[in-house]
CSV table of C-alpha atoms in Angstrom, one decimal:
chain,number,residue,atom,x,y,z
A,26,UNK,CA,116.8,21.5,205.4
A,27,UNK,CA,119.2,22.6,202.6
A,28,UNK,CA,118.9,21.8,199.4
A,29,UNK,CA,121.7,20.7,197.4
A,30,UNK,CA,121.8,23.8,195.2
A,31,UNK,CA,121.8,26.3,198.4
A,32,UNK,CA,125.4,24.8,199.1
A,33,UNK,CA,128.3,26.4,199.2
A,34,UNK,CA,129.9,29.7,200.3
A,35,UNK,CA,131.2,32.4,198.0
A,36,UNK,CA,134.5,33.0,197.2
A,37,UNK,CA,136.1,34.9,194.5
A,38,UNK,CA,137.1,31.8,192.5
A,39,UNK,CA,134.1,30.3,192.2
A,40,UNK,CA,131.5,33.1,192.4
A,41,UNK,CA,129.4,33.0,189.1
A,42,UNK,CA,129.0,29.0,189.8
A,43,UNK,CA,127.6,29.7,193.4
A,44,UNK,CA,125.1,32.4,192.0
A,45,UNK,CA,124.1,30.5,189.5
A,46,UNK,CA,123.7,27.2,191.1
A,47,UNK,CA,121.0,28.9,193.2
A,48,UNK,CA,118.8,29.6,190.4
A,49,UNK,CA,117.8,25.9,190.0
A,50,UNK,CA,114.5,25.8,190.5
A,51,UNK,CA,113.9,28.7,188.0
A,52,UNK,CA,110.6,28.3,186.9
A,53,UNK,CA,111.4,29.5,183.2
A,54,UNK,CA,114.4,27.7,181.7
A,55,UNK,CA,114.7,30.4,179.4
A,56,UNK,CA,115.6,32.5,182.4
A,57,UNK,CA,118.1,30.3,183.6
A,58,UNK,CA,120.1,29.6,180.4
A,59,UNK,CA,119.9,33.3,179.8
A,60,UNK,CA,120.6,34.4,183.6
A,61,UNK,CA,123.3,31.9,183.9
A,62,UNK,CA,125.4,33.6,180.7
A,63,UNK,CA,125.0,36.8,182.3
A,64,UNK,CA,126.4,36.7,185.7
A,65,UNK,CA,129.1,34.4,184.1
A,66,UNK,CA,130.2,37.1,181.9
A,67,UNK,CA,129.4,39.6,184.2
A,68,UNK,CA,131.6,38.3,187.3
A,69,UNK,CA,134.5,37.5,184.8
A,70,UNK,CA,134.4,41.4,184.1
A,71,UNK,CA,134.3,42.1,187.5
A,72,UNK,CA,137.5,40.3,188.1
A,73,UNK,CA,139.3,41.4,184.8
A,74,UNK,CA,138.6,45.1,185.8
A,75,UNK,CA,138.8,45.0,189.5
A,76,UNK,CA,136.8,48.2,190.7
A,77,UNK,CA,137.0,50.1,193.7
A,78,UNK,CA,133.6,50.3,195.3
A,79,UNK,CA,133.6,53.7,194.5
A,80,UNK,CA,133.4,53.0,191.2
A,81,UNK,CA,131.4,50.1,191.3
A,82,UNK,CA,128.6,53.0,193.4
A,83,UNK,CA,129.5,55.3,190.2
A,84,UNK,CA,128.5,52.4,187.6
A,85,UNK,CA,125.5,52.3,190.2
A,86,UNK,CA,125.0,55.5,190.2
A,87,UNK,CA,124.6,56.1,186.1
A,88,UNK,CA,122.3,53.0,185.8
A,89,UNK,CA,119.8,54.9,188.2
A,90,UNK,CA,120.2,58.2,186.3
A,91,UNK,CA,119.6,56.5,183.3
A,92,UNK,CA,116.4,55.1,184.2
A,93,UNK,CA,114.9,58.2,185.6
A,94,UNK,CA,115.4,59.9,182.0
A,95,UNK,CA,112.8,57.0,180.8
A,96,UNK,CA,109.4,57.6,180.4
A,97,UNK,CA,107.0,57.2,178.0
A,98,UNK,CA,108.4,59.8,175.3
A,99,UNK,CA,112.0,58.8,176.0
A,100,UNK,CA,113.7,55.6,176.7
A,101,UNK,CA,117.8,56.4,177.5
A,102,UNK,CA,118.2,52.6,177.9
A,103,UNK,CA,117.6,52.1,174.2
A,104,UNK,CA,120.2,54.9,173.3
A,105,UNK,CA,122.5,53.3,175.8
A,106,UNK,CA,121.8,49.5,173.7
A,107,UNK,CA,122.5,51.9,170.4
A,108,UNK,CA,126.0,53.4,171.2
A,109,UNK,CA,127.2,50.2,172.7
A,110,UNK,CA,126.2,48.2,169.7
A,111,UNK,CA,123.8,45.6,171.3
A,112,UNK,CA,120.8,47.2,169.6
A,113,UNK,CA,123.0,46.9,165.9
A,114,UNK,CA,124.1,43.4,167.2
A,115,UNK,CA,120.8,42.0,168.3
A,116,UNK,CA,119.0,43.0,164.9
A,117,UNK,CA,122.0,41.1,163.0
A,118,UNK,CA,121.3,37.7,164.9
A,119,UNK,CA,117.7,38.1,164.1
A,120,UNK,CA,117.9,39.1,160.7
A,121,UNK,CA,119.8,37.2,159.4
A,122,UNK,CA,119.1,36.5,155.2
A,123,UNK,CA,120.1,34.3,152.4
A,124,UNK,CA,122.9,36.2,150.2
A,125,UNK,CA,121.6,38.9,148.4
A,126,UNK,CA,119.4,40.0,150.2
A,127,UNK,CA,119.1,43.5,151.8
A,128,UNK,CA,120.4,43.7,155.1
A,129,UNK,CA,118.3,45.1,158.0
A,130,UNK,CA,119.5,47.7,160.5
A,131,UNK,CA,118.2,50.1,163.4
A,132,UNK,CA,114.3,51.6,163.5
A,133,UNK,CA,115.2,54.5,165.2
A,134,UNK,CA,113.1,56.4,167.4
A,135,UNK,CA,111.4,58.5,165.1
A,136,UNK,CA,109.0,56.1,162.8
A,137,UNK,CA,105.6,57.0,163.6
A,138,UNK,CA,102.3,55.1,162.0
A,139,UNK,CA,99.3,56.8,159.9
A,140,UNK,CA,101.9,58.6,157.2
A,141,UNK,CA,100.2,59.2,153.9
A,142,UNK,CA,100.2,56.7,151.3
A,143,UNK,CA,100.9,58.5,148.1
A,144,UNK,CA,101.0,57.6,144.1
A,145,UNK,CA,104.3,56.6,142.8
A,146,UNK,CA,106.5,59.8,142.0
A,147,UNK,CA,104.8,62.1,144.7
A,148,UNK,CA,107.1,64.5,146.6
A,149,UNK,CA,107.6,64.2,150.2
A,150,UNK,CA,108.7,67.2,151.4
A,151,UNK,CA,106.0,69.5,152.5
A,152,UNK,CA,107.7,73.0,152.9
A,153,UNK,CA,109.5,73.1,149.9
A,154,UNK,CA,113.0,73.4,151.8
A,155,UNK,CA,116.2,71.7,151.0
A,156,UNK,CA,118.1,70.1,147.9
A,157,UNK,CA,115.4,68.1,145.9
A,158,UNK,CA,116.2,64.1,145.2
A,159,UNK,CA,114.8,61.8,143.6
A,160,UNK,CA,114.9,58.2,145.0
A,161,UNK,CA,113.9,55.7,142.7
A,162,UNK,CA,114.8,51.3,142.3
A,163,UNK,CA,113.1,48.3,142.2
A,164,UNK,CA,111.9,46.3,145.1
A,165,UNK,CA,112.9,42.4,143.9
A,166,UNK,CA,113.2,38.7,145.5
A,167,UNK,CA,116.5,36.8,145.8
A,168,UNK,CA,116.0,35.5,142.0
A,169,UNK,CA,115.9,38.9,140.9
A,170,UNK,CA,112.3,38.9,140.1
A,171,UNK,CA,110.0,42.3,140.3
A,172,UNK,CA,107.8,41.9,143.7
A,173,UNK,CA,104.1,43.4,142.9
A,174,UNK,CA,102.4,44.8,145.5
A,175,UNK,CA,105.4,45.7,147.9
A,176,UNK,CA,105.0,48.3,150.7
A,177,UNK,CA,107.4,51.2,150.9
A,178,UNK,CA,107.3,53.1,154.2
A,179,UNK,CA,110.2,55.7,154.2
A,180,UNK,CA,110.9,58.9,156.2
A,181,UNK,CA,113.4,61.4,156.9
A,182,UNK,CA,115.3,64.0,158.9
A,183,UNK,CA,115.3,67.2,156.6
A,184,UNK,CA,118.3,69.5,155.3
A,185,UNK,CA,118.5,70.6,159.1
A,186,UNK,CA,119.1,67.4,160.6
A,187,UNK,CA,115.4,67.4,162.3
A,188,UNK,CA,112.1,64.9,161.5
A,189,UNK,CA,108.6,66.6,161.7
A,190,UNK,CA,107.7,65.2,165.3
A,191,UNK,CA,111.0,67.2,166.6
A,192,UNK,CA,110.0,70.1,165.2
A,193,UNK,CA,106.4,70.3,165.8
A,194,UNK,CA,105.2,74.0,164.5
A,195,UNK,CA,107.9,74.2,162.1
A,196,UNK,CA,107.9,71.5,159.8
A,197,UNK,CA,104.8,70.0,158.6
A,198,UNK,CA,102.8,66.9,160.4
A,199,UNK,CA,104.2,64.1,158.6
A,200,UNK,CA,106.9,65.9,156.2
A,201,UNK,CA,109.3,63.8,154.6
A,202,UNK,CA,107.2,60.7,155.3
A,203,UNK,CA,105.2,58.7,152.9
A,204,UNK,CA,104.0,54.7,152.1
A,205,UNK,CA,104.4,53.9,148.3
A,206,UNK,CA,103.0,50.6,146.8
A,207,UNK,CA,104.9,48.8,144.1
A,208,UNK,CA,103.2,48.0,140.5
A,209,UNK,CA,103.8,44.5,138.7
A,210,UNK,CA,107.5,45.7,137.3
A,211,UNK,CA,108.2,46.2,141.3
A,212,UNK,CA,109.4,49.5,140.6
A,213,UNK,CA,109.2,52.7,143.2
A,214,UNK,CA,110.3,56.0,143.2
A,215,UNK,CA,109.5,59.1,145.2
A,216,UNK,CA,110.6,63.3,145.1
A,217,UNK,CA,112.4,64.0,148.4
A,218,UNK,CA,115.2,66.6,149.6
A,219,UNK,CA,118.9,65.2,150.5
A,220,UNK,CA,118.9,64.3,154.2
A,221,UNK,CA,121.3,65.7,156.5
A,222,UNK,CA,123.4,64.2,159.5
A,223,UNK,CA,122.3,65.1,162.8
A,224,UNK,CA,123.1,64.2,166.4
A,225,UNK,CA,121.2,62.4,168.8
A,226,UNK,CA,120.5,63.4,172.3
A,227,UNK,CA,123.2,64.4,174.4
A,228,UNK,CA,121.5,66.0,177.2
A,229,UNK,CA,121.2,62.5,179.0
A,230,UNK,CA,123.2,60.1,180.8
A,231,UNK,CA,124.2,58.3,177.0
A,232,UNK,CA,125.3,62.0,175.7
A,233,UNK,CA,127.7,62.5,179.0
A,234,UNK,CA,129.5,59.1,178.5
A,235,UNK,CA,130.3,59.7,174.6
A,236,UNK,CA,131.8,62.9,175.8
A,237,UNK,CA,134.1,61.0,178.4
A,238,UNK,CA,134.9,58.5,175.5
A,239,UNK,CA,135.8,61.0,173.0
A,240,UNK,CA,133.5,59.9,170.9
A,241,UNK,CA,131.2,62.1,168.7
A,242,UNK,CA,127.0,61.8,169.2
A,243,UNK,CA,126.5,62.1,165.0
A,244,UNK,CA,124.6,59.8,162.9
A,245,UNK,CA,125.5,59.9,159.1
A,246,UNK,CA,122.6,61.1,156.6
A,247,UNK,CA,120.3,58.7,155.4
A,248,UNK,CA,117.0,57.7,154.7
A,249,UNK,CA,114.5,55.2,156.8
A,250,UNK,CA,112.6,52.2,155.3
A,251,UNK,CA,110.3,49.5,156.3
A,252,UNK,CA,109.6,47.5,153.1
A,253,UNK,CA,106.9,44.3,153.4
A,254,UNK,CA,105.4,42.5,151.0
A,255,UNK,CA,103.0,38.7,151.5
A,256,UNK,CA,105.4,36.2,151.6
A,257,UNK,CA,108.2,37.8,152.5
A,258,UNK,CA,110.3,38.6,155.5
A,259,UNK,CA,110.2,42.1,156.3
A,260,UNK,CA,113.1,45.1,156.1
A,261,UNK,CA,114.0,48.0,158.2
A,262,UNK,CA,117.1,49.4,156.8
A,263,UNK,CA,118.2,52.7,155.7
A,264,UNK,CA,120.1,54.0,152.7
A,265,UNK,CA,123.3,56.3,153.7
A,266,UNK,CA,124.9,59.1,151.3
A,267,UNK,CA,128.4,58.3,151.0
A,268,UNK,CA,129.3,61.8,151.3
A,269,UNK,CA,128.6,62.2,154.7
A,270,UNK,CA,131.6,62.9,156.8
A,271,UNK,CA,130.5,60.5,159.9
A,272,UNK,CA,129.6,57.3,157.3
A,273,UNK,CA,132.5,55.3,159.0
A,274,UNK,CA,132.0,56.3,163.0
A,275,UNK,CA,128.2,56.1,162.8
A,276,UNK,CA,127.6,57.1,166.2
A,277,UNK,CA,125.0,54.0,166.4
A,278,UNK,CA,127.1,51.4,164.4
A,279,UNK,CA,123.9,51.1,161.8
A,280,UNK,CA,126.3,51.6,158.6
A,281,UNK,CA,126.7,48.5,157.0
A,282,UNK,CA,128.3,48.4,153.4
A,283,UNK,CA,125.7,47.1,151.2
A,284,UNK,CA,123.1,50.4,152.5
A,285,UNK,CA,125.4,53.0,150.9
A,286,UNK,CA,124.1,54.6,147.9
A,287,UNK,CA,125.0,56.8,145.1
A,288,UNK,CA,123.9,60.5,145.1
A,289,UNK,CA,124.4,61.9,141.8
A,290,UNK,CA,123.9,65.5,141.4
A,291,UNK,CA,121.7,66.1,138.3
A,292,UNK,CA,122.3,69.8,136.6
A,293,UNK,CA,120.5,69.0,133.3
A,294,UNK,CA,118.1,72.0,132.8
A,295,UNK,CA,116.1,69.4,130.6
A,296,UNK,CA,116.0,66.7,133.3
A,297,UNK,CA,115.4,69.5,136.2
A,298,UNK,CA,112.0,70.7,134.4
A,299,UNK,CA,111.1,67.1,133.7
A,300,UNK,CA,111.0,66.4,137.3
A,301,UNK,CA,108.9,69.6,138.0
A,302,UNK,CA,111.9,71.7,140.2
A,303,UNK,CA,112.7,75.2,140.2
A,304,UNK,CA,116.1,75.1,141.5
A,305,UNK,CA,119.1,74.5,139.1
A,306,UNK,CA,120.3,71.4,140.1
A,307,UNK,CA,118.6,68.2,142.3
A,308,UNK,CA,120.3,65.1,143.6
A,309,UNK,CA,119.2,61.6,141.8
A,310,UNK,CA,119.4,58.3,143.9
A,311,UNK,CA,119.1,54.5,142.7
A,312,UNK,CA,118.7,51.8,144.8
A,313,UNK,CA,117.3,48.3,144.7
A,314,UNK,CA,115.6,46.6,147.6
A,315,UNK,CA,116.0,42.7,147.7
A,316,UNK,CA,113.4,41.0,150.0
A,317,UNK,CA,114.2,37.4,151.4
A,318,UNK,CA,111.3,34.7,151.4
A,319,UNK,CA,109.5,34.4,154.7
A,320,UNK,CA,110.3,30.9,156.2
């Protein structure tokens, strides 16, 4: 016998409806409602784009090659997510935050756990190469008030454009990373060296398509946090040097306006010995941090 939802034949009209219909007894609704959006968006592409099968086998083809660059140190389907947006557009939908409060944007791949935790003012950067900076702010709630006791995790890529765990041997285990706690007057600030752009992998199936796009694989300098604090919702974000010449084609789409900072070169002699360098100018950075209450 033949259920009612196992009627009717396909036909190009009223394709995503037959597919769907057939996933009535889903035994997660969740799955349904979100299966249901997807091959009714997908078949209405399908139609608006009409492909030849042989294209159709090449959109095949570059989904399988994609998946066999995955393993346990790689994952090409997250790259793919970044340079089509969905990774920048999923974290907007869930992080979203009263006004004022700082805006969230991509991890990355290149966060690791165990960094250092180091007294306030420490320096960073472990081989003494690149332009020194100082980052320094307060970490606040939506009222403006000083949060106590607010973790700081922050890392970077150095004046090369590489992070430690790229460059094991040459840089340092755990350069340019470091966890900072905030005092009662919610203050932080830390020695680092100005980051660099970089690009991210192109060897890949992601790296051929950008190429065939026209599009560049470059990700504008910044630096990485993860700020938490009790009661409060938590914030991956970075801060970007609006310098850089790929700020507006981010080749991820994780600018967002509010995250660009002010690099200020510093060539006080005065101000250069008070902050312990030896080179004749360093690069000084404020920025405050604005945590959201946890619902």
């Amino acid at each position: 016998m033949i259920d009612d939802h196992e009627t009717g034949y396909f036909a190009e009209d009223d394709s995503a409806r037959v597919v769907t219909a057939r996933n009535a007894n889903a035994r997660d609704e969740r799955l349904k409602q979100v299966m249901e959006v997807i091959t009714r968006h997908l078949h209405a592409a399908i139609k608006e784009i009409e492909p030849t099968r042989e294209e159709w086998m090449q959109a095949i083809q570059f989904l399988t090659r994609t998946g066999h660059m995955c393993d346990d140190w790689r994952q090409e389907y997250i790259l793919l997510s970044d340079v089509l947006g969905v990774s920048m557009l999923v974290d907007a939908i869930n992080s979203r935050r009263p006004t004022g409060a700082t805006e969230n944007t991509v991890l990355g791949p290149f966060h690791i756990g165990g960094a250092p935790e180091y007294p306030m003012g420490s320096n960073i950067c472990l081989d003494g190469k690149g332009e020194d900076l100082v980052v320094r702010g307060r970490v606040l709630d939506v009222d403006g008030n000083p949060v106590e006791g607010a973790k700081i995790d922050v890392w970077q890529a150095n004046d090369e454009g590489f992070y430690d765990v790229q460059q094991k041997g040459i840089q340092p285990d755990f350069n340019l990373r470091g966890v900072f706690r905030t005092g009662p007057d919610g203050i932080y600030w830390f020695k680092a060296v100005r980051p660099r752009h970089y690009s991210i992998p192109t060897d890949g199936t992601v790296g051929q398509l950008l190429e065939d796009l026209g599009r560049h694989p470059f990700r504008p300098a910044h630096l990485h946090y993860i700020i938490s604090a009790d009661g409060f919702e938590e914030i991956t974000t970075h801060i970007f040097d609006p310098d850089d010449p790929y700020l507006h084609s981010d080749a991820v789409f994780g600018v967002k306006e509010s995250l660009i900072a002010q690099f200020n070169r510093v060539d006080d002699p005065n101000r250069i010995r008070q902050m312990g360098f030896s080179g004749n100018h360093f690069w000084d950075v404020a920025f405050d941090f604005v945590l959201a209450p946890r619902p």
